[in-house]
Coordinates of C-alpha atoms and ligand atoms in Angstrom, one line a residue:
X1 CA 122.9 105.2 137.2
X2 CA 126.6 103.7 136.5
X3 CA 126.5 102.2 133.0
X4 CA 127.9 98.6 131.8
X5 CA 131.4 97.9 133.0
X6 CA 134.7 100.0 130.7
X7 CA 137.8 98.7 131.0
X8 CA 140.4 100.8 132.6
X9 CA 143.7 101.3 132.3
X10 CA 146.6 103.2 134.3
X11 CA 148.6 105.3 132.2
X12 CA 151.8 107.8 133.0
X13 CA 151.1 111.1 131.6
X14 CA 153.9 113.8 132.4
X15 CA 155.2 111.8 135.3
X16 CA 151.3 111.2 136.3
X17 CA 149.4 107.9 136.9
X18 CA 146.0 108.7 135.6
X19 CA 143.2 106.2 134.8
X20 CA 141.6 106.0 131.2
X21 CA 138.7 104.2 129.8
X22 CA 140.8 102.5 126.5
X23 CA 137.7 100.2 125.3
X24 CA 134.3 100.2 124.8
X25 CA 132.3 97.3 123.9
X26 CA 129.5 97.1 121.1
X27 CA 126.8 94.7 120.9
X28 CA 125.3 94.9 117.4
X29 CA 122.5 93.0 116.5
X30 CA 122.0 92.2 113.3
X31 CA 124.6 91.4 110.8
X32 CA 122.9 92.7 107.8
X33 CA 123.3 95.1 105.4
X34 CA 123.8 97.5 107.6
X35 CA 125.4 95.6 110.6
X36 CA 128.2 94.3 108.2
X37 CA 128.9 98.1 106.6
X38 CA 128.9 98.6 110.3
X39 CA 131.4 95.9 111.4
X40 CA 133.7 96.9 108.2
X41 CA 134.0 100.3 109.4
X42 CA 134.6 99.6 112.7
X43 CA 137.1 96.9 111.7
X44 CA 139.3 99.3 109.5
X45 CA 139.4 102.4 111.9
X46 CA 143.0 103.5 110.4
X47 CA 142.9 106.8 108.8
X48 CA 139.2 107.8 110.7
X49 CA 138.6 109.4 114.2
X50 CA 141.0 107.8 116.7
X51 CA 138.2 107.5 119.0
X52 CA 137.3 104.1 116.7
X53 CA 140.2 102.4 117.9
X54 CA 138.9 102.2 121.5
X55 CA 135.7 100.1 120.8
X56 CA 135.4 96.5 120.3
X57 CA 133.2 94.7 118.6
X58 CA 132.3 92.3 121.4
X59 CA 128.9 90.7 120.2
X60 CA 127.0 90.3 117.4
X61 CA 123.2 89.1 117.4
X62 CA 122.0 87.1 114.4
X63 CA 119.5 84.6 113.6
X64 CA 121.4 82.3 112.2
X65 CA 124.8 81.1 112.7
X66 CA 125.3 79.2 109.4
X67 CA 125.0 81.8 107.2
X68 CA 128.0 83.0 105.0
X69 CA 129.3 86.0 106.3
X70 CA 131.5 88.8 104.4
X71 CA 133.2 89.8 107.8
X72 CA 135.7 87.7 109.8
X73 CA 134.6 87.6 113.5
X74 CA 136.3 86.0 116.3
X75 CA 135.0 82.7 117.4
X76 CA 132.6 83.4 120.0
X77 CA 131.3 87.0 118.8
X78 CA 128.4 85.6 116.7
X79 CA 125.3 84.7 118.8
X80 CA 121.6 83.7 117.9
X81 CA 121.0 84.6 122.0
X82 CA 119.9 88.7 121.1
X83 CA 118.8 88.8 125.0
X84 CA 122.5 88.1 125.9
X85 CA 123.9 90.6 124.0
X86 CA 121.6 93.0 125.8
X87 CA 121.7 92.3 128.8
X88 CA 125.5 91.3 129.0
X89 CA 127.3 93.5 131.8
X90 CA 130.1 93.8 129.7
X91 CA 128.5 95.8 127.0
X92 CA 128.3 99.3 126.7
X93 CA 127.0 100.5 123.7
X94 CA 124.1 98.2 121.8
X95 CA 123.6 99.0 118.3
X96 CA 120.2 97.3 116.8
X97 CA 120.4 97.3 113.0
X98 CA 117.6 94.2 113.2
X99 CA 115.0 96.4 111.6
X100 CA 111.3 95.3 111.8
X101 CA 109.4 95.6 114.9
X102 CA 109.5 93.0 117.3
X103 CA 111.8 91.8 118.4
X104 CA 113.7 95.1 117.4
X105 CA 111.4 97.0 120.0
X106 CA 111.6 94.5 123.1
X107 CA 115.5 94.3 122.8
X108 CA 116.0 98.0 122.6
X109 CA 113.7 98.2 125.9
X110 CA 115.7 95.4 127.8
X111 CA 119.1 96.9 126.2
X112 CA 118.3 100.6 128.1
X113 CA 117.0 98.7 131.5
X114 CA 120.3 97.3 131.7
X115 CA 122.0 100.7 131.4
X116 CA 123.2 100.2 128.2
X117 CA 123.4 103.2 125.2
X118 CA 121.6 102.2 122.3
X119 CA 121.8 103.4 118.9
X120 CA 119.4 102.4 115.9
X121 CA 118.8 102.7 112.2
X122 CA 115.1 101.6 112.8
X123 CA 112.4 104.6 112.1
X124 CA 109.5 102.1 112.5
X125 CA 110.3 101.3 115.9
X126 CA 111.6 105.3 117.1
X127 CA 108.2 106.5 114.9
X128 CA 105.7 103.8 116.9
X129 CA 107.5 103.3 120.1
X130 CA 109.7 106.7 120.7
X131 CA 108.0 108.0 123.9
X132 CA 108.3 105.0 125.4
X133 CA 111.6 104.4 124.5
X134 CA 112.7 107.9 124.9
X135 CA 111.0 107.9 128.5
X136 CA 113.1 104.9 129.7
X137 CA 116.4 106.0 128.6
X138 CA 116.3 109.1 130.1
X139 CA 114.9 107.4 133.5
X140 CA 117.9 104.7 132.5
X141 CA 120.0 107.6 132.1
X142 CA 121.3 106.5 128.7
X143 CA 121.2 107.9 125.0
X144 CA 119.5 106.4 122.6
X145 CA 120.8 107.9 119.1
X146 CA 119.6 107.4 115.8
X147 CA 121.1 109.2 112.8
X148 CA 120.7 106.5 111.0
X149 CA 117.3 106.2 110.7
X150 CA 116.7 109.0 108.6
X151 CA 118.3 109.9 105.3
X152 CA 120.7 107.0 105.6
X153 CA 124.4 108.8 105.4
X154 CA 122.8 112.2 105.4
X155 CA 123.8 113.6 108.8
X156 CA 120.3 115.5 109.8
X157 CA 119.2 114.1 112.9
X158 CA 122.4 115.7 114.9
X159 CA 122.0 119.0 113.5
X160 CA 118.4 119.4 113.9
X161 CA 119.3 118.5 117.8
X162 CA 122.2 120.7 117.9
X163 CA 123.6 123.2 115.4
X164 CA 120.0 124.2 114.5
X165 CA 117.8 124.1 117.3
X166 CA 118.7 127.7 117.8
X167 CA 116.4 128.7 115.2
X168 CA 112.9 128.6 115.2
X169 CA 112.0 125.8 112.3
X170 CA 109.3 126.8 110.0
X171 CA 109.5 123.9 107.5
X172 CA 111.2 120.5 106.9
X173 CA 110.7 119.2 103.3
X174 CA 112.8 116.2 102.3
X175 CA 112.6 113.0 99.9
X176 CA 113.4 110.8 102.4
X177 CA 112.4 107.7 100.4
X178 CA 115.0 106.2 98.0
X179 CA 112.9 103.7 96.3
X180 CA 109.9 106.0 95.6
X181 CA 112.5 108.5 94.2
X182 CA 114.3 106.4 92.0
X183 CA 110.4 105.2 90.4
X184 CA 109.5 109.0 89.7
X185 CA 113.0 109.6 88.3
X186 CA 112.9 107.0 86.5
X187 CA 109.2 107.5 84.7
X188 CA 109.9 110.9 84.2
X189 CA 113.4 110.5 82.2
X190 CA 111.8 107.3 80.7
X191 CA 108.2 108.2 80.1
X192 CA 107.8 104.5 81.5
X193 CA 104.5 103.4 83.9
X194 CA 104.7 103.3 87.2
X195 CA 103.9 99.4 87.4
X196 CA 107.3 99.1 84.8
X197 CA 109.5 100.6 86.8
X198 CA 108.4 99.1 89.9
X199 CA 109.1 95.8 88.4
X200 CA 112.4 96.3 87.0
X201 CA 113.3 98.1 90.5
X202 CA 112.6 95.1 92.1
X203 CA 114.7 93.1 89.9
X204 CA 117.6 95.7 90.3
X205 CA 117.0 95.2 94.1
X206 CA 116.0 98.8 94.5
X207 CA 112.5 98.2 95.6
X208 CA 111.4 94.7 98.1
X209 CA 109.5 92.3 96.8
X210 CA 106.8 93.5 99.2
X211 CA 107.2 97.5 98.1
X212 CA 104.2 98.4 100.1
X213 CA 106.3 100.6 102.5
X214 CA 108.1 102.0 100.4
X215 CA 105.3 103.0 97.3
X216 CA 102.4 103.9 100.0
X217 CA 104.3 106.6 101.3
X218 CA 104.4 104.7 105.3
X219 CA 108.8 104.1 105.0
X220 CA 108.2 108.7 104.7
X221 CA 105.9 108.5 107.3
X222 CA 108.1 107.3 109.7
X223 CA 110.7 109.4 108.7
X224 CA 108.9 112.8 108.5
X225 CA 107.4 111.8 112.2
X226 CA 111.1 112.0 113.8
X227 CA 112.1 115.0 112.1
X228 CA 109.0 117.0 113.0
X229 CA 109.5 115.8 116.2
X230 CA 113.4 117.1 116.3
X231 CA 112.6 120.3 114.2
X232 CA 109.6 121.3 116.4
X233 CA 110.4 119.6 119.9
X234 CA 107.2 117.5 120.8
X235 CA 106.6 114.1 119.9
X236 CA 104.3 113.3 116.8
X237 CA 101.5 110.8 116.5
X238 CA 102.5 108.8 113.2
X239 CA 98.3 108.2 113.3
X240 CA 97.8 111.6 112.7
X241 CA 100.4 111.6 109.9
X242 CA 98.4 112.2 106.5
X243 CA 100.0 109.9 104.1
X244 CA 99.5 109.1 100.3
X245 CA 102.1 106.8 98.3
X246 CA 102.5 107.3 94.6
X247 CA 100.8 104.2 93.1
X248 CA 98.3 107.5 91.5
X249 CA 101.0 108.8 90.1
X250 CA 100.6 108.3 86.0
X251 CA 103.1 109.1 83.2
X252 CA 100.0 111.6 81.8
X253 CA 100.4 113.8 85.0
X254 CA 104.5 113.0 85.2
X255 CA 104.1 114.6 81.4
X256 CA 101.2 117.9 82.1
X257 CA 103.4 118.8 85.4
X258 CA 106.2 119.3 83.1
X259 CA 104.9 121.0 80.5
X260 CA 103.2 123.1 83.2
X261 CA 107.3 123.6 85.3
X262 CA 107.3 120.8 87.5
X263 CA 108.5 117.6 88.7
X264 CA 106.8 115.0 91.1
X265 CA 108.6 114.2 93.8
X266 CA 107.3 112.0 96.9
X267 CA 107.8 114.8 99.8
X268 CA 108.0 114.6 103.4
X269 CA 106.8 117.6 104.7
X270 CA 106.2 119.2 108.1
X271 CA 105.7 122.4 108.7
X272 CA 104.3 125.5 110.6
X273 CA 102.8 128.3 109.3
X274 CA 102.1 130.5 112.1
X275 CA 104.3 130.0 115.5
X276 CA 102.1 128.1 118.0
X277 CA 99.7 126.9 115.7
X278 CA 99.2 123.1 114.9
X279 CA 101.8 121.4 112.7
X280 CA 100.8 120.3 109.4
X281 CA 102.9 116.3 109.0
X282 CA 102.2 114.8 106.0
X283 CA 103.5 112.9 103.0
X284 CA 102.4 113.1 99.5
X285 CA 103.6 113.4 95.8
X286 CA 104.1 116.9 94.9
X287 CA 104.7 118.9 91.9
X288 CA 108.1 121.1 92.9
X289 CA 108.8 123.9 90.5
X290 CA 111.9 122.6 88.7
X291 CA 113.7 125.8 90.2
X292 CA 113.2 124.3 93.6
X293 CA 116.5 122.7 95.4
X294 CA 114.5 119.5 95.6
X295 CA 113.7 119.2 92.0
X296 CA 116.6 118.0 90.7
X297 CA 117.3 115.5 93.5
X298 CA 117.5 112.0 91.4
X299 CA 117.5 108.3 91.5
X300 CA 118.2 106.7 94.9
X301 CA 119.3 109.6 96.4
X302 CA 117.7 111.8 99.3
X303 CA 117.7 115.3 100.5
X304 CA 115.7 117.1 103.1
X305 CA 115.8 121.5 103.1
X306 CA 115.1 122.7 106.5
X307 CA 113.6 126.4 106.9
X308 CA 113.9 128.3 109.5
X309 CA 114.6 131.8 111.8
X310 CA 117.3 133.3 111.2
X311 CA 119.3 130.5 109.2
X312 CA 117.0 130.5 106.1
X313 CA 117.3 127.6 104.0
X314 CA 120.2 124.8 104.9
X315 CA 119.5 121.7 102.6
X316 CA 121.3 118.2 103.3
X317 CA 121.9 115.8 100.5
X318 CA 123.3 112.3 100.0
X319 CA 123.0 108.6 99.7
X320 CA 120.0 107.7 101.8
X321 CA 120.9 104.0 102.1
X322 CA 123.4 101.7 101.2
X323 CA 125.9 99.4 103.7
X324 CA 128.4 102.0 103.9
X325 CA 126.2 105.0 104.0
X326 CA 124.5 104.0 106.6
X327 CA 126.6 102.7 108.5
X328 CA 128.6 105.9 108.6
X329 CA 125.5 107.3 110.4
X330 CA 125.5 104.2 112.8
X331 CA 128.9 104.6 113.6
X332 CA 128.9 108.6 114.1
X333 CA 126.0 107.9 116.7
X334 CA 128.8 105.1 118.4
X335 CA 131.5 107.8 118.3
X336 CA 129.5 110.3 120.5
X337 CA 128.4 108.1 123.1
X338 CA 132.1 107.2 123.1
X339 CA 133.1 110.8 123.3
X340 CA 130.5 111.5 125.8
X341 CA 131.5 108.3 128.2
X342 CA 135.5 108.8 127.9
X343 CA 134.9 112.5 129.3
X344 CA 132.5 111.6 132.5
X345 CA 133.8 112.0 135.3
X346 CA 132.5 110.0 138.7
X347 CA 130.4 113.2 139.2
X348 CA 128.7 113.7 136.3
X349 CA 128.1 109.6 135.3
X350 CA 124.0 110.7 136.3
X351 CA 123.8 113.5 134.1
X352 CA 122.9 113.0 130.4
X353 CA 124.2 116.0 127.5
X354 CA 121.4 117.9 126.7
X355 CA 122.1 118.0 123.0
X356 CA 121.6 114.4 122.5
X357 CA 119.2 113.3 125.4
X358 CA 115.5 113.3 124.0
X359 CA 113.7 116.1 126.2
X360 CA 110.4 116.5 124.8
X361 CA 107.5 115.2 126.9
X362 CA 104.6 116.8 125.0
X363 CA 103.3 116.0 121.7
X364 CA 102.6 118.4 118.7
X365 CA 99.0 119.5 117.5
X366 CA 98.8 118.4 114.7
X367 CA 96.3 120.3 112.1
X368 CA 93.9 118.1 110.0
X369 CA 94.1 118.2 106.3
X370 CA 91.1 120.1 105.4
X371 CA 92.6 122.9 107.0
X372 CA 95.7 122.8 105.3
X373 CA 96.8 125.7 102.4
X374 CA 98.4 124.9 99.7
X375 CA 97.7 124.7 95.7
X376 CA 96.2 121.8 93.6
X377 CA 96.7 120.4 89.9
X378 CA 94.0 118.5 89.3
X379 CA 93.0 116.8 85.8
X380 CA 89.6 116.2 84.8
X381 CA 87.9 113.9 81.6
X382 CA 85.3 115.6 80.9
X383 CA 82.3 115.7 77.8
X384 CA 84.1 117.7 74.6
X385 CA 81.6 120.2 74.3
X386 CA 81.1 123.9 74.8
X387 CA 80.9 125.6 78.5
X388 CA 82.4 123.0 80.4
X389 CA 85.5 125.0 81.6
X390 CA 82.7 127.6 82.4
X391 CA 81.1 125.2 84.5
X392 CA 84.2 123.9 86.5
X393 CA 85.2 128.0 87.2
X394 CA 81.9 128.7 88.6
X395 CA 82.3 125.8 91.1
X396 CA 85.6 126.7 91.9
X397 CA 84.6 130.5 91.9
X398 CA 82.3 129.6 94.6
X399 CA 84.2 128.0 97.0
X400 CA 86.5 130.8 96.6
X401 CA 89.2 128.8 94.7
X402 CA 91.5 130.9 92.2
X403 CA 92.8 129.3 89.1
X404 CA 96.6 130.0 88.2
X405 CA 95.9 128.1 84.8
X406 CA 93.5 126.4 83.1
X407 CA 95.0 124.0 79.8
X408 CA 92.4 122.0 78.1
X409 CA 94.2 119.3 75.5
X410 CA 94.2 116.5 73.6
X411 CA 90.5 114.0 73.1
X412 CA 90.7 110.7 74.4
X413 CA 88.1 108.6 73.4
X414 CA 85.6 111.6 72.8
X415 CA 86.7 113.0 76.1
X416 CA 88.2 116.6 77.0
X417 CA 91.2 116.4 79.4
X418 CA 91.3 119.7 81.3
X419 CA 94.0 120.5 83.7
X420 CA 94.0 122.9 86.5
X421 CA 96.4 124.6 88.7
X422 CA 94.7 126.6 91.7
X423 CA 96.3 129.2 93.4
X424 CA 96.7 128.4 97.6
X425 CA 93.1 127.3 98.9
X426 CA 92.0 125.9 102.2
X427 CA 92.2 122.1 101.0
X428 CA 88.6 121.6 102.6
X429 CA 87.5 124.5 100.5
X430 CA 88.9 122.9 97.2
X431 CA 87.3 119.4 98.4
X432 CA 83.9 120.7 98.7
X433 CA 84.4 122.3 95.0
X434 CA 85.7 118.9 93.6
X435 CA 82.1 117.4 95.2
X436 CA 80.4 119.8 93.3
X437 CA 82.3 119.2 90.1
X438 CA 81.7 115.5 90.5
X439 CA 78.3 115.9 90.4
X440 CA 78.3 118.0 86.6
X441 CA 76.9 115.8 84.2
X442 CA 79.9 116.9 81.7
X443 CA 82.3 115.6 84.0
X444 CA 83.3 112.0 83.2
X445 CA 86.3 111.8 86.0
X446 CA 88.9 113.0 88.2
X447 CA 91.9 110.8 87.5
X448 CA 94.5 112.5 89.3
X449 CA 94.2 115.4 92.6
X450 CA 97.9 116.1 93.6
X451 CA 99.0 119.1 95.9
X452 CA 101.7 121.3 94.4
X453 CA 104.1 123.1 96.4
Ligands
NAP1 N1 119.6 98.8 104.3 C1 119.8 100.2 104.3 O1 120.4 100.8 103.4 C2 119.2 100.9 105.5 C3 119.3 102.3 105.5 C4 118.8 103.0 106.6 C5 118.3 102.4 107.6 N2 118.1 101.0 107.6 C6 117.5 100.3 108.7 O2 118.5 99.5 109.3 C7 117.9 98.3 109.9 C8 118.6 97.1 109.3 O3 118.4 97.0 107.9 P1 119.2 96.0 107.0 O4 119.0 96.4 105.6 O5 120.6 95.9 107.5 O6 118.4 94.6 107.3 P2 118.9 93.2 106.8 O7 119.9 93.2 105.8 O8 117.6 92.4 106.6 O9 119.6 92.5 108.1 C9 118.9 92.2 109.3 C10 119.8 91.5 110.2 O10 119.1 91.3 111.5 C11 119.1 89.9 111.8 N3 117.8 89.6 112.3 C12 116.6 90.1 111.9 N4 115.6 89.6 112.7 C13 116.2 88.8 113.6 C14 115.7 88.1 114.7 N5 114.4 88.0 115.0 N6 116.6 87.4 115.5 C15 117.9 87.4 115.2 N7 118.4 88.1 114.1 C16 117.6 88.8 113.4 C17 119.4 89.1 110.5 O11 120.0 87.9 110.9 P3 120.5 86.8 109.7 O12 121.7 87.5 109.1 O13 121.0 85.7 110.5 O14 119.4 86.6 108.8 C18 120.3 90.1 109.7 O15 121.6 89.9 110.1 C19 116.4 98.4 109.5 O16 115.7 99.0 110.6 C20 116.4 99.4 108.3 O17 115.2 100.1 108.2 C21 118.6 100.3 106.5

């Protein structure tokens, strides 16, 4: 299908009249955060791919037109009319940088049914909506491209489509969440609570007022979803995503897990064990050895490690938000639908590039938590008396858990605190020991369960 209208223009080239597309219009919507780092770049293209100089920034979607804005637009460029920027024959490239889900979703259909390219920094739509989406761009025959959706500036979703999709992936690990990061950093350096920091992010504008997202693990979610999709070519259910935030996560375990050689991080994780067997997708804070890459990834920051056959570990690490972050992402996405439209020729304008097309029509099997390996720290109040560690091996011993160490300290108000590390164990196995445990009169409670990596 022909895409929106390019202007042309006849140029002499060693004696030759040949025809060259010289612009290519943008309709952003949104003027945001990241729609203004957006604008800013595109409006200062000196010194940065020459390519920039050949788009325009012809509309610009907004909900309101009284607001102050810190870019300078030409009269006429600023709308509150999103379905005109879409569906405007004149555009080529729409760039939604709305965020939220409708009308994000709706405008992003409506952009690709008018043959438009789309590209978008919004993982709750590509997470919810992606087959959908995917399946009418490449019936549209149009890209839709979004590095920015994950890791902000971190350039990850292009090389998991191109410069590593020769190997067979065995593991994508990242902290994908800057806000959740920056609260674990934070009580760890600071011994702080998890409610204290949460509050003074919030007042630093590091977490929203409304942090659900972000602290119940859903903003990761989203993210881990299109990278396990990428990584291992199917398309992911976000439902069958596992997902725990770190609200659980106390400045008693922040302190054990370092005595013991870990961190807690908020991972991302999907990964396969055994080629052809179901994924395991989940999120969940994790103690990291503090010899892992991804332990000493701090504050705001993100990074995801991809493993796989033959590359071995490649780890990609940067600011996962921020205007001009991002909107490097947003803009690198722009540049190769630009590269991809100035080199068609009238016979190829119905064939999309296979290394940024979405091809994947099946979805991954996803493997349900119980049947998941991996090791446990768990901390248990218990009754300060003789035998009880006894007790607690025997029901592990039966479920055929292993301990790697067993450190009972301190009494807190006459109770024991125990803490456990397991060696790997089928997570089902370990939860039918913990009902067992439960049910030991010595055992007071189970204040913290986390998965360590
Ligand atoms: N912020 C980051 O660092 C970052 C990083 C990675 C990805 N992202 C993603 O990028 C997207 C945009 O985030 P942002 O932080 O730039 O958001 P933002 O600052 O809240 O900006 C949203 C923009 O969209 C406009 N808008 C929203 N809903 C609208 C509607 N119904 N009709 C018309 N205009 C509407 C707003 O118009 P007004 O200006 O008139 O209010 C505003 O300009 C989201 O999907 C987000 O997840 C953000």
């Amino acid at each position: 299908m022909l895409r929106g209208v390019c202007q042309y223009a006849p140029t002499i080239i060693f004696g030759e009249l040949v025809t060259r597309i010289v612009t290519f219009k943008v309709g952003l919507l949104g003027l945001g955060t990241v729609g203004t780092g957006t604008v800013q770049l595109l409006l200062d293209a000196a010194g940065r791919n020459p390519l920039l100089q050949e788009l325009e920034i012809y509309r610009v979607g907004v909900r309101s037109l009284d607001k102050s804005r810190a870019v300078n637009l030409p009269n006429g460029v600023l709308t509150t009319d999103l379905d005109e920027v879409v569906t405007d024959p004149a555009v080529d490239i729409v760039v939604e940088v709305l965020g939220g889900l409708e009308p994000a979703r709706s405008l992003i259909l409506k952009a690709i049914n008018n043959g438009k390219h789309v590209v978008t920094a919004n993982k709750a739509v590509i997470a919810r909506y992606g087959d959908e989406i995917f399946e009418a761009a490449n019936a549209a025959g149009v890209y839709v491209l979004l590095e920015a959706a994950v890791g902000g500036g971190i350039p990850v979703i292009q090389p998991l489509k191109q410069s590593l999709s020769v190997n067979r992936i065995h593991s994508v690990t990242g902290i994908v969440n800057g806000t959740t990061n920056y609260i674990l950093t934070r009580m760890q350096t600071e011994g702080s609570s998890f409610n204290d920091v949460l509050a003074d992010a919030q007042k630093l504008g590091y977490a929203e007022a409304d942090p659900t997202a972000d602290v119940e693990g859903l903003d990761a979610a989203d993210k881990i979803a299109i990278l396990a999709s990428l990584a291992f070519g199917g398309r992911i259910k976000l439902q069958e995503v596992y997902c725990e935030g770190i609200r659980s996560v106390s400045k008693t375990d922040i302190t054990y897990a370092q005595k013991l050689g870990f961190v807690i991080k908020l991972l991302a994780i999907a990964k396969r064990d055994t080629p052809l067997l179901p994924l395991s997708v989940r999120v969940h804070p994790t103690l990291v050895p503090q010899t892992h890459p991804l332990a000493n990834i701090n504050g705001v920051n993100n990074a995801i490690l991809v493993e796989g056959e033959p590359v071995g570990q490649v780890m990609f690490f940067g600011p996962g938000a921020g205007a001009g972050a991002t909107a490097s992402a947003v803009v690198s996405d722009i540049l190769n639908i630009t590269a991809v439209l100035k080199t068609k020729t009238h016979e190829s304008r119905d064939i999309l590039h296979p290394l940024l097309a979405c091809s994947h029509h099946d979805y991954c099997a996803i493997a349900p938590m119980e049947e998941l390996v991996t090791r446990f720290y768990a901390r248990f109040l218990t009754q300060d008396r003789p035998g009880v560690i006894g007790k607690l091996g025997t029901c592990f011993g039966d479920r055929g858990v292993s301990l790697e160490s067993v450190v009972q300290t301190g009494v807190e108000q006459e109770l024991a605190e125990i803490v456990v590390v397991t060696h790997d164990v089928r997570e089902g196995d370990f939860g039918h020991a913990l009902a067992e445990i439960r049910e030991l009169e010595a055992i007071d409670s189970i204040p913290s369960l986390l998965r360590v990596l």
